[in-house]
Amino acid sequence: MTDMFDLSGKVAVITGGSRGIGRMIAEEFVRRGVRTYITARKADACQATAAELAKFGECFALPHDLSTLDGVGAFVSEFAEREKELDILINNAGAAWGAKFDEFPESGWDKVMDINLKSLFFLTQQLAPLLRERSSADKPGKVINIASIDGIRNTEMETYSYAASKAGVIHLTRLMAKRLIKDHINVNAIAPGAFASDMNIFARDNPDQVAKHIPAQRLGNPDDMAGAAVYMSSRAGDYLVGITLTVDGGVTCAS
């Protein structure tokens, strides 16, 4: 019987792969036989994660700062020296910034927009030739953008650039999907809710308190995120084009 969730033999890039949601996805991919490249700004953390995950399969660290076009270009060049084709791109690298409306700084706006939105677009653009090499009508390439439920519904937190950037990711996903499906590349997004991570420190440190506001009565766990990514990346997700899958325990539908 054919396993429609089989990912073995594929090549993947996961940005922000050293921790949090990126690591959750990376570990599952490695365990499933995906040759997985992770990148992150902090070289030590990126290399340490790759070494840990390499116990389960093929995982390689290519640390770069993707918040600038120079950094994006440097990463793509290094990756292209190792691989001539790419099956899956997970655009997960992200940043957040919180400040009161009257005090919100330009630096907090630009930092978040550069990594959450601008680098996502240009990394996909620059890796598109390698995705096209592997993509076909029968086996489309996959791009998965990690958005957030804060790009769908209003949050109580004053994270203006973060919410705006994630709403932008969701619409940009639809626009890129419309163009890249012509090249047999499926672009979709995942909008996570509360997962314990360094990005969501409050959920990590106060899981019981946060869980009270989630219909499922718990935080998301690594299998929840990894399962969504496997679904979208595998044969099972070949007819998904331009969608945003909320993985939030029911928060969005209850808002």
PDB file of C-alpha atoms in Angstrom:
ATOM      1  CA  MET A   1       0.000   0.000   0.000  1.00  0.00           C
ATOM      2  CA  THR A   2       1.320   3.458  -0.918  1.00  0.00           C
ATOM      3  CA  ASP A   3       1.846   5.813   2.013  1.00  0.00           C
ATOM      4  CA  MET A   4       0.476   9.161   0.864  1.00  0.00           C
ATOM      5  CA  PHE A   5       2.328  10.862   3.732  1.00  0.00           C
ATOM      6  CA  ASP A   6       5.734   9.479   2.694  1.00  0.00           C
ATOM      7  CA  LEU A   7       8.439  12.159   2.481  1.00  0.00           C
ATOM      8  CA  SER A   8      11.508   9.945   2.249  1.00  0.00           C
ATOM      9  CA  GLY A   9      14.169  11.075  -0.218  1.00  0.00           C
ATOM     10  CA  LYS A  10      12.952  14.655  -0.392  1.00  0.00           C
ATOM     11  CA  VAL A  11      15.085  17.740   0.234  1.00  0.00           C
ATOM     12  CA  ALA A  12      13.803  20.513   2.506  1.00  0.00           C
ATOM     13  CA  VAL A  13      14.874  23.928   3.742  1.00  0.00           C
ATOM     14  CA  ILE A  14      13.470  25.180   7.046  1.00  0.00           C
ATOM     15  CA  THR A  15      14.213  28.737   8.100  1.00  0.00           C
ATOM     16  CA  GLY A  16      14.291  29.486  11.799  1.00  0.00           C
ATOM     17  CA  GLY A  17      14.887  25.771  12.188  1.00  0.00           C
ATOM     18  CA  SER A  18      17.016  25.823  15.318  1.00  0.00           C
ATOM     19  CA  ARG A  19      14.159  26.206  17.800  1.00  0.00           C
ATOM     20  CA  GLY A  20      10.423  26.444  18.307  1.00  0.00           C
ATOM     21  CA  ILE A  21       8.067  25.617  15.467  1.00  0.00           C
ATOM     22  CA  GLY A  22      10.911  25.312  12.964  1.00  0.00           C
ATOM     23  CA  ARG A  23      12.603  22.670  15.071  1.00  0.00           C
ATOM     24  CA  MET A  24       9.337  20.790  15.582  1.00  0.00           C
ATOM     25  CA  ILE A  25       8.950  20.470  11.828  1.00  0.00           C
ATOM     26  CA  ALA A  26      12.638  19.769  11.229  1.00  0.00           C
ATOM     27  CA  GLU A  27      12.762  16.862  13.670  1.00  0.00           C
ATOM     28  CA  GLU A  28       9.764  15.159  12.092  1.00  0.00           C
ATOM     29  CA  PHE A  29      11.145  15.669   8.594  1.00  0.00           C
ATOM     30  CA  VAL A  30      14.515  14.206   9.558  1.00  0.00           C
ATOM     31  CA  ARG A  31      12.853  11.199  11.165  1.00  0.00           C
ATOM     32  CA  ARG A  32      10.853  10.677   7.955  1.00  0.00           C
ATOM     33  CA  GLY A  33      13.938  10.509   5.767  1.00  0.00           C
ATOM     34  CA  VAL A  34      13.989  14.084   4.465  1.00  0.00           C
ATOM     35  CA  ARG A  35      17.420  15.593   3.829  1.00  0.00           C
ATOM     36  CA  THR A  36      16.813  18.692   5.891  1.00  0.00           C
ATOM     37  CA  TYR A  37      18.703  21.979   5.903  1.00  0.00           C
ATOM     38  CA  ILE A  38      18.016  24.372   8.752  1.00  0.00           C
ATOM     39  CA  THR A  39      19.073  27.979   8.914  1.00  0.00           C
ATOM     40  CA  ALA A  40      19.007  30.537  11.700  1.00  0.00           C
ATOM     41  CA  ARG A  41      20.807  33.743  12.566  1.00  0.00           C
ATOM     42  CA  LYS A  42      22.654  32.332  15.598  1.00  0.00           C
ATOM     43  CA  ALA A  43      25.266  29.946  14.246  1.00  0.00           C
ATOM     44  CA  ASP A  44      25.947  28.070  17.506  1.00  0.00           C
ATOM     45  CA  ALA A  45      22.282  27.288  18.103  1.00  0.00           C
ATOM     46  CA  CYS A  46      21.736  26.299  14.486  1.00  0.00           C
ATOM     47  CA  GLN A  47      24.706  23.930  14.472  1.00  0.00           C
ATOM     48  CA  ALA A  48      23.769  22.445  17.849  1.00  0.00           C
ATOM     49  CA  THR A  49      20.232  21.661  16.685  1.00  0.00           C
ATOM     50  CA  ALA A  50      21.481  20.117  13.447  1.00  0.00           C
ATOM     51  CA  ALA A  51      23.887  17.916  15.405  1.00  0.00           C
ATOM     52  CA  GLU A  52      21.079  16.734  17.687  1.00  0.00           C
ATOM     53  CA  LEU A  53      18.689  16.000  14.817  1.00  0.00           C
ATOM     54  CA  ALA A  54      21.387  14.279  12.771  1.00  0.00           C
ATOM     55  CA  LYS A  55      21.080  11.383  15.217  1.00  0.00           C
ATOM     56  CA  PHE A  56      17.806  10.539  13.453  1.00  0.00           C
ATOM     57  CA  GLY A  57      18.826  11.147   9.845  1.00  0.00           C
ATOM     58  CA  GLU A  58      20.230  13.850   7.573  1.00  0.00           C
ATOM     59  CA  CYS A  59      20.187  17.365   9.012  1.00  0.00           C
ATOM     60  CA  PHE A  60      22.564  20.169   8.071  1.00  0.00           C
ATOM     61  CA  ALA A  61      23.068  23.658   9.490  1.00  0.00           C
ATOM     62  CA  LEU A  62      23.551  26.641   7.187  1.00  0.00           C
ATOM     63  CA  PRO A  63      23.397  29.621   9.558  1.00  0.00           C
ATOM     64  CA  HIS A  64      22.664  33.003   7.967  1.00  0.00           C
ATOM     65  CA  ASP A  65      20.847  36.228   8.811  1.00  0.00           C
ATOM     66  CA  LEU A  66      17.890  36.238   6.420  1.00  0.00           C
ATOM     67  CA  SER A  67      16.667  39.685   7.444  1.00  0.00           C
ATOM     68  CA  THR A  68      18.728  41.271   4.648  1.00  0.00           C
ATOM     69  CA  LEU A  69      18.892  40.533   0.932  1.00  0.00           C
ATOM     70  CA  ASP A  70      22.631  39.967   1.284  1.00  0.00           C
ATOM     71  CA  GLY A  71      21.929  37.312   3.897  1.00  0.00           C
ATOM     72  CA  VAL A  72      19.274  35.681   1.734  1.00  0.00           C
ATOM     73  CA  GLY A  73      21.644  35.615  -1.214  1.00  0.00           C
ATOM     74  CA  ALA A  74      24.477  34.161   0.847  1.00  0.00           C
ATOM     75  CA  PHE A  75      22.250  31.373   2.129  1.00  0.00           C
ATOM     76  CA  VAL A  76      20.927  30.519  -1.327  1.00  0.00           C
ATOM     77  CA  SER A  77      24.455  30.434  -2.743  1.00  0.00           C
ATOM     78  CA  GLU A  78      25.678  28.080  -0.031  1.00  0.00           C
ATOM     79  CA  PHE A  79      22.647  25.837  -0.372  1.00  0.00           C
ATOM     80  CA  ALA A  80      22.999  25.712  -4.176  1.00  0.00           C
ATOM     81  CA  GLU A  81      26.567  24.468  -3.776  1.00  0.00           C
ATOM     82  CA  ARG A  82      25.177  21.418  -1.977  1.00  0.00           C
ATOM     83  CA  GLU A  83      21.875  20.772  -3.754  1.00  0.00           C
ATOM     84  CA  LYS A  84      20.675  21.304  -7.306  1.00  0.00           C
ATOM     85  CA  GLU A  85      17.023  20.648  -6.551  1.00  0.00           C
ATOM     86  CA  LEU A  86      14.595  21.430  -3.729  1.00  0.00           C
ATOM     87  CA  ASP A  87      11.276  19.785  -2.807  1.00  0.00           C
ATOM     88  CA  ILE A  88      10.057  21.699   0.240  1.00  0.00           C
ATOM     89  CA  LEU A  89      10.634  25.213   1.589  1.00  0.00           C
ATOM     90  CA  ILE A  90       9.323  26.068   5.054  1.00  0.00           C
ATOM     91  CA  ASN A  91       9.415  29.842   5.586  1.00  0.00           C
ATOM     92  CA  ASN A  92       9.335  29.899   9.373  1.00  0.00           C
ATOM     93  CA  ALA A  93      11.956  32.462  10.462  1.00  0.00           C
ATOM     94  CA  GLY A  94      10.252  35.246  12.338  1.00  0.00           C
ATOM     95  CA  ALA A  95      10.467  38.002  14.913  1.00  0.00           C
ATOM     96  CA  ALA A  96       8.039  39.867  17.138  1.00  0.00           C
ATOM     97  CA  TRP A  97       8.005  43.256  18.858  1.00  0.00           C
ATOM     98  CA  GLY A  98       5.659  44.644  21.468  1.00  0.00           C
ATOM     99  CA  ALA A  99       5.265  48.263  22.537  1.00  0.00           C
ATOM    100  CA  LYS A 100       2.480  50.677  23.361  1.00  0.00           C
ATOM    101  CA  PHE A 101       0.899  52.402  20.359  1.00  0.00           C
ATOM    102  CA  ASP A 102       2.234  55.860  21.241  1.00  0.00           C
ATOM    103  CA  GLU A 103       5.730  54.499  21.807  1.00  0.00           C
ATOM    104  CA  PHE A 104       6.045  51.908  19.032  1.00  0.00           C
ATOM    105  CA  PRO A 105       9.463  52.451  17.370  1.00  0.00           C
ATOM    106  CA  GLU A 106      10.428  52.364  13.719  1.00  0.00           C
ATOM    107  CA  SER A 107      13.113  49.819  14.593  1.00  0.00           C
ATOM    108  CA  GLY A 108      10.462  47.444  15.928  1.00  0.00           C
ATOM    109  CA  TRP A 109       8.452  47.883  12.748  1.00  0.00           C
ATOM    110  CA  ASP A 110      11.327  47.385  10.325  1.00  0.00           C
ATOM    111  CA  LYS A 111      12.927  44.418  12.100  1.00  0.00           C
ATOM    112  CA  VAL A 112       9.691  42.445  12.120  1.00  0.00           C
ATOM    113  CA  MET A 113       8.647  43.328   8.579  1.00  0.00           C
ATOM    114  CA  ASP A 114      12.089  42.533   7.177  1.00  0.00           C
ATOM    115  CA  ILE A 115      12.273  39.011   8.556  1.00  0.00           C
ATOM    116  CA  ASN A 116       8.585  38.052   8.631  1.00  0.00           C
ATOM    117  CA  LEU A 117       7.545  39.338   5.230  1.00  0.00           C
ATOM    118  CA  LYS A 118      10.316  40.697   3.021  1.00  0.00           C
ATOM    119  CA  SER A 119      12.800  37.869   3.489  1.00  0.00           C
ATOM    120  CA  LEU A 120      10.033  35.283   3.048  1.00  0.00           C
ATOM    121  CA  PHE A 121       9.251  36.658  -0.404  1.00  0.00           C
ATOM    122  CA  PHE A 122      12.816  37.057  -1.604  1.00  0.00           C
ATOM    123  CA  LEU A 123      14.001  33.700  -0.274  1.00  0.00           C
ATOM    124  CA  THR A 124      11.152  31.998  -2.120  1.00  0.00           C
ATOM    125  CA  GLN A 125      11.982  33.999  -5.236  1.00  0.00           C
ATOM    126  CA  GLN A 126      15.641  33.019  -5.138  1.00  0.00           C
ATOM    127  CA  LEU A 127      14.974  29.344  -4.379  1.00  0.00           C
ATOM    128  CA  ALA A 128      12.241  29.063  -7.023  1.00  0.00           C
ATOM    129  CA  PRO A 129      14.658  27.826  -9.746  1.00  0.00           C
ATOM    130  CA  LEU A 130      15.660  24.881  -7.538  1.00  0.00           C
ATOM    131  CA  LEU A 131      12.021  24.150  -6.704  1.00  0.00           C
ATOM    132  CA  ARG A 132      11.153  24.189 -10.418  1.00  0.00           C
ATOM    133  CA  GLU A 133      13.861  21.615 -11.113  1.00  0.00           C
ATOM    134  CA  ARG A 134      12.054  19.059  -8.952  1.00  0.00           C
ATOM    135  CA  SER A 135       8.425  20.048  -9.545  1.00  0.00           C
ATOM    136  CA  SER A 136       5.947  18.431 -11.909  1.00  0.00           C
ATOM    137  CA  ALA A 137       2.197  18.058 -12.260  1.00  0.00           C
ATOM    138  CA  ASP A 138       2.418  14.664 -10.543  1.00  0.00           C
ATOM    139  CA  LYS A 139       4.868  15.794  -7.852  1.00  0.00           C
ATOM    140  CA  PRO A 140       4.469  19.501  -7.123  1.00  0.00           C
ATOM    141  CA  GLY A 141       7.021  21.386  -5.073  1.00  0.00           C
ATOM    142  CA  LYS A 142       5.850  22.747  -1.757  1.00  0.00           C
ATOM    143  CA  VAL A 143       6.271  26.132  -0.078  1.00  0.00           C
ATOM    144  CA  ILE A 144       4.769  26.516   3.393  1.00  0.00           C
ATOM    145  CA  ASN A 145       4.723  29.946   5.008  1.00  0.00           C
ATOM    146  CA  ILE A 146       4.315  30.079   8.778  1.00  0.00           C
ATOM    147  CA  ALA A 147       1.802  32.809   9.558  1.00  0.00           C
ATOM    148  CA  SER A 148      -0.107  33.220  12.841  1.00  0.00           C
ATOM    149  CA  ILE A 149      -3.661  33.431  14.080  1.00  0.00           C
ATOM    150  CA  ASP A 150      -2.724  37.012  15.022  1.00  0.00           C
ATOM    151  CA  GLY A 151      -2.843  37.721  11.292  1.00  0.00           C
ATOM    152  CA  ILE A 152      -6.464  36.517  11.206  1.00  0.00           C
ATOM    153  CA  ARG A 153      -8.048  37.851  14.393  1.00  0.00           C
ATOM    154  CA  ASN A 154      -7.288  40.767  16.678  1.00  0.00           C
ATOM    155  CA  THR A 155      -4.921  40.078  19.548  1.00  0.00           C
ATOM    156  CA  GLU A 156      -5.002  41.759  22.932  1.00  0.00           C
ATOM    157  CA  MET A 157      -1.258  42.419  22.734  1.00  0.00           C
ATOM    158  CA  GLU A 158       0.219  45.559  21.183  1.00  0.00           C
ATOM    159  CA  THR A 159       2.321  43.764  18.602  1.00  0.00           C
ATOM    160  CA  TYR A 160       1.428  45.973  15.658  1.00  0.00           C
ATOM    161  CA  SER A 161       4.153  45.047  13.197  1.00  0.00           C
ATOM    162  CA  TYR A 162       3.866  41.333  14.023  1.00  0.00           C
ATOM    163  CA  ALA A 163       0.111  41.192  13.425  1.00  0.00           C
ATOM    164  CA  ALA A 164       0.401  43.253  10.247  1.00  0.00           C
ATOM    165  CA  SER A 165       3.251  41.117   8.936  1.00  0.00           C
ATOM    166  CA  LYS A 166       1.383  37.864   9.547  1.00  0.00           C
ATOM    167  CA  ALA A 167      -1.747  39.188   7.838  1.00  0.00           C
ATOM    168  CA  GLY A 168       0.565  40.108   4.979  1.00  0.00           C
ATOM    169  CA  VAL A 169       1.995  36.588   4.920  1.00  0.00           C
ATOM    170  CA  ILE A 170      -1.493  35.143   4.523  1.00  0.00           C
ATOM    171  CA  HIS A 171      -2.375  37.344   1.560  1.00  0.00           C
ATOM    172  CA  LEU A 172       1.091  37.026   0.035  1.00  0.00           C
ATOM    173  CA  THR A 173       0.639  33.248   0.238  1.00  0.00           C
ATOM    174  CA  ARG A 174      -2.477  33.493  -1.905  1.00  0.00           C
ATOM    175  CA  LEU A 175      -0.790  35.761  -4.420  1.00  0.00           C
ATOM    176  CA  MET A 176       2.352  33.614  -4.726  1.00  0.00           C
ATOM    177  CA  ALA A 177       0.193  30.489  -4.959  1.00  0.00           C
ATOM    178  CA  LYS A 178      -1.649  31.905  -7.954  1.00  0.00           C
ATOM    179  CA  ARG A 179       1.632  32.539  -9.762  1.00  0.00           C
ATOM    180  CA  LEU A 180       3.720  29.532  -8.749  1.00  0.00           C
ATOM    181  CA  ILE A 181       1.051  26.891  -9.374  1.00  0.00           C
ATOM    182  CA  LYS A 182       1.851  27.519 -13.042  1.00  0.00           C
ATOM    183  CA  ASP A 183       5.273  26.017 -12.255  1.00  0.00           C
ATOM    184  CA  HIS A 184       3.734  23.120 -10.302  1.00  0.00           C
ATOM    185  CA  ILE A 185       4.739  24.664  -6.973  1.00  0.00           C
ATOM    186  CA  ASN A 186       2.042  24.689  -4.298  1.00  0.00           C
ATOM    187  CA  VAL A 187       2.225  27.607  -1.856  1.00  0.00           C
ATOM    188  CA  ASN A 188       0.234  27.400   1.368  1.00  0.00           C
ATOM    189  CA  ALA A 189       0.434  28.694   4.927  1.00  0.00           C
ATOM    190  CA  ILE A 190      -0.005  27.467   8.478  1.00  0.00           C
ATOM    191  CA  ALA A 191      -1.348  29.832  11.125  1.00  0.00           C
ATOM    192  CA  PRO A 192      -0.316  28.472  14.537  1.00  0.00           C
ATOM    193  CA  GLY A 193      -2.027  29.358  17.765  1.00  0.00           C
ATOM    194  CA  ALA A 194      -0.364  28.985  21.156  1.00  0.00           C
ATOM    195  CA  PHE A 195       2.718  26.770  21.157  1.00  0.00           C
ATOM    196  CA  ALA A 196       5.353  26.820  23.892  1.00  0.00           C
ATOM    197  CA  SER A 197       8.415  28.436  22.321  1.00  0.00           C
ATOM    198  CA  ASP A 198      10.912  31.240  22.663  1.00  0.00           C
ATOM    199  CA  MET A 199       8.660  33.292  20.376  1.00  0.00           C
ATOM    200  CA  ASN A 200       5.665  32.777  22.659  1.00  0.00           C
ATOM    201  CA  ILE A 201       7.307  33.062  26.044  1.00  0.00           C
ATOM    202  CA  PHE A 202       4.043  33.761  27.874  1.00  0.00           C
ATOM    203  CA  ALA A 203       2.503  30.489  26.646  1.00  0.00           C
ATOM    204  CA  ARG A 204       5.707  28.625  27.466  1.00  0.00           C
ATOM    205  CA  ASP A 205       5.846  29.972  31.013  1.00  0.00           C
ATOM    206  CA  ASN A 206       2.084  29.987  31.736  1.00  0.00           C
ATOM    207  CA  PRO A 207       0.635  26.969  29.889  1.00  0.00           C
ATOM    208  CA  ASP A 208      -2.263  26.349  32.269  1.00  0.00           C
ATOM    209  CA  GLN A 209      -3.363  29.979  32.195  1.00  0.00           C
ATOM    210  CA  VAL A 210      -3.209  30.152  28.392  1.00  0.00           C
ATOM    211  CA  ALA A 211      -4.985  26.801  28.002  1.00  0.00           C
ATOM    212  CA  LYS A 212      -8.076  28.188  29.743  1.00  0.00           C
ATOM    213  CA  HIS A 213      -8.680  30.412  26.713  1.00  0.00           C
ATOM    214  CA  ILE A 214      -8.299  27.619  24.150  1.00  0.00           C
ATOM    215  CA  PRO A 215     -11.365  25.478  23.295  1.00  0.00           C
ATOM    216  CA  ALA A 216      -9.122  22.370  23.150  1.00  0.00           C
ATOM    217  CA  GLN A 217      -7.975  23.229  26.708  1.00  0.00           C
ATOM    218  CA  ARG A 218      -4.276  22.797  25.935  1.00  0.00           C
ATOM    219  CA  LEU A 219      -1.350  24.315  24.088  1.00  0.00           C
ATOM    220  CA  GLY A 220      -0.244  22.943  20.768  1.00  0.00           C
ATOM    221  CA  ASN A 221       2.436  20.268  20.930  1.00  0.00           C
ATOM    222  CA  PRO A 222       5.197  19.357  18.458  1.00  0.00           C
ATOM    223  CA  ASP A 223       3.130  16.616  16.817  1.00  0.00           C
ATOM    224  CA  ASP A 224       0.329  19.088  16.069  1.00  0.00           C
ATOM    225  CA  MET A 225       2.656  21.356  14.139  1.00  0.00           C
ATOM    226  CA  ALA A 226       4.738  18.622  12.539  1.00  0.00           C
ATOM    227  CA  GLY A 227       1.602  16.773  11.441  1.00  0.00           C
ATOM    228  CA  ALA A 228       0.229  19.814   9.640  1.00  0.00           C
ATOM    229  CA  ALA A 229       3.540  20.365   7.859  1.00  0.00           C
ATOM    230  CA  VAL A 230       3.815  16.700   6.831  1.00  0.00           C
ATOM    231  CA  TYR A 231       0.264  16.781   5.469  1.00  0.00           C
ATOM    232  CA  MET A 232       0.912  19.860   3.359  1.00  0.00           C
ATOM    233  CA  SER A 233       4.330  18.656   2.180  1.00  0.00           C
ATOM    234  CA  SER A 234       3.270  15.145   1.182  1.00  0.00           C
ATOM    235  CA  ARG A 235       1.153  13.633  -1.576  1.00  0.00           C
ATOM    236  CA  ALA A 236      -1.821  14.065   0.755  1.00  0.00           C
ATOM    237  CA  GLY A 237      -1.560  17.844   0.318  1.00  0.00           C
ATOM    238  CA  ASP A 238      -1.030  18.012  -3.435  1.00  0.00           C
ATOM    239  CA  TYR A 239      -4.418  19.663  -4.087  1.00  0.00           C
ATOM    240  CA  LEU A 240      -3.939  22.419  -1.511  1.00  0.00           C
ATOM    241  CA  VAL A 241      -3.220  25.739  -3.195  1.00  0.00           C
ATOM    242  CA  GLY A 242      -3.146  29.114  -1.458  1.00  0.00           C
ATOM    243  CA  ILE A 243      -4.841  28.048   1.758  1.00  0.00           C
ATOM    244  CA  THR A 244      -4.031  28.970   5.336  1.00  0.00           C
ATOM    245  CA  LEU A 245      -4.492  26.111   7.781  1.00  0.00           C
ATOM    246  CA  THR A 246      -5.155  27.256  11.340  1.00  0.00           C
ATOM    247  CA  VAL A 247      -3.585  24.984  13.947  1.00  0.00           C
ATOM    248  CA  ASP A 248      -4.852  26.614  17.109  1.00  0.00           C
ATOM    249  CA  GLY A 249      -7.074  24.284  19.123  1.00  0.00           C
ATOM    250  CA  GLY A 250     -10.183  26.206  18.071  1.00  0.00           C
ATOM    251  CA  VAL A 251      -9.202  29.716  19.120  1.00  0.00           C
ATOM    252  CA  THR A 252      -9.972  31.389  15.800  1.00  0.00           C
ATOM    253  CA  CYS A 253     -13.373  29.775  15.298  1.00  0.00           C
ATOM    254  CA  ALA A 254     -14.358  30.707  18.857  1.00  0.00           C
ATOM    255  CA  SER A 255     -13.259  34.362  18.568  1.00  0.00           C
TER     256      SER A 255
END
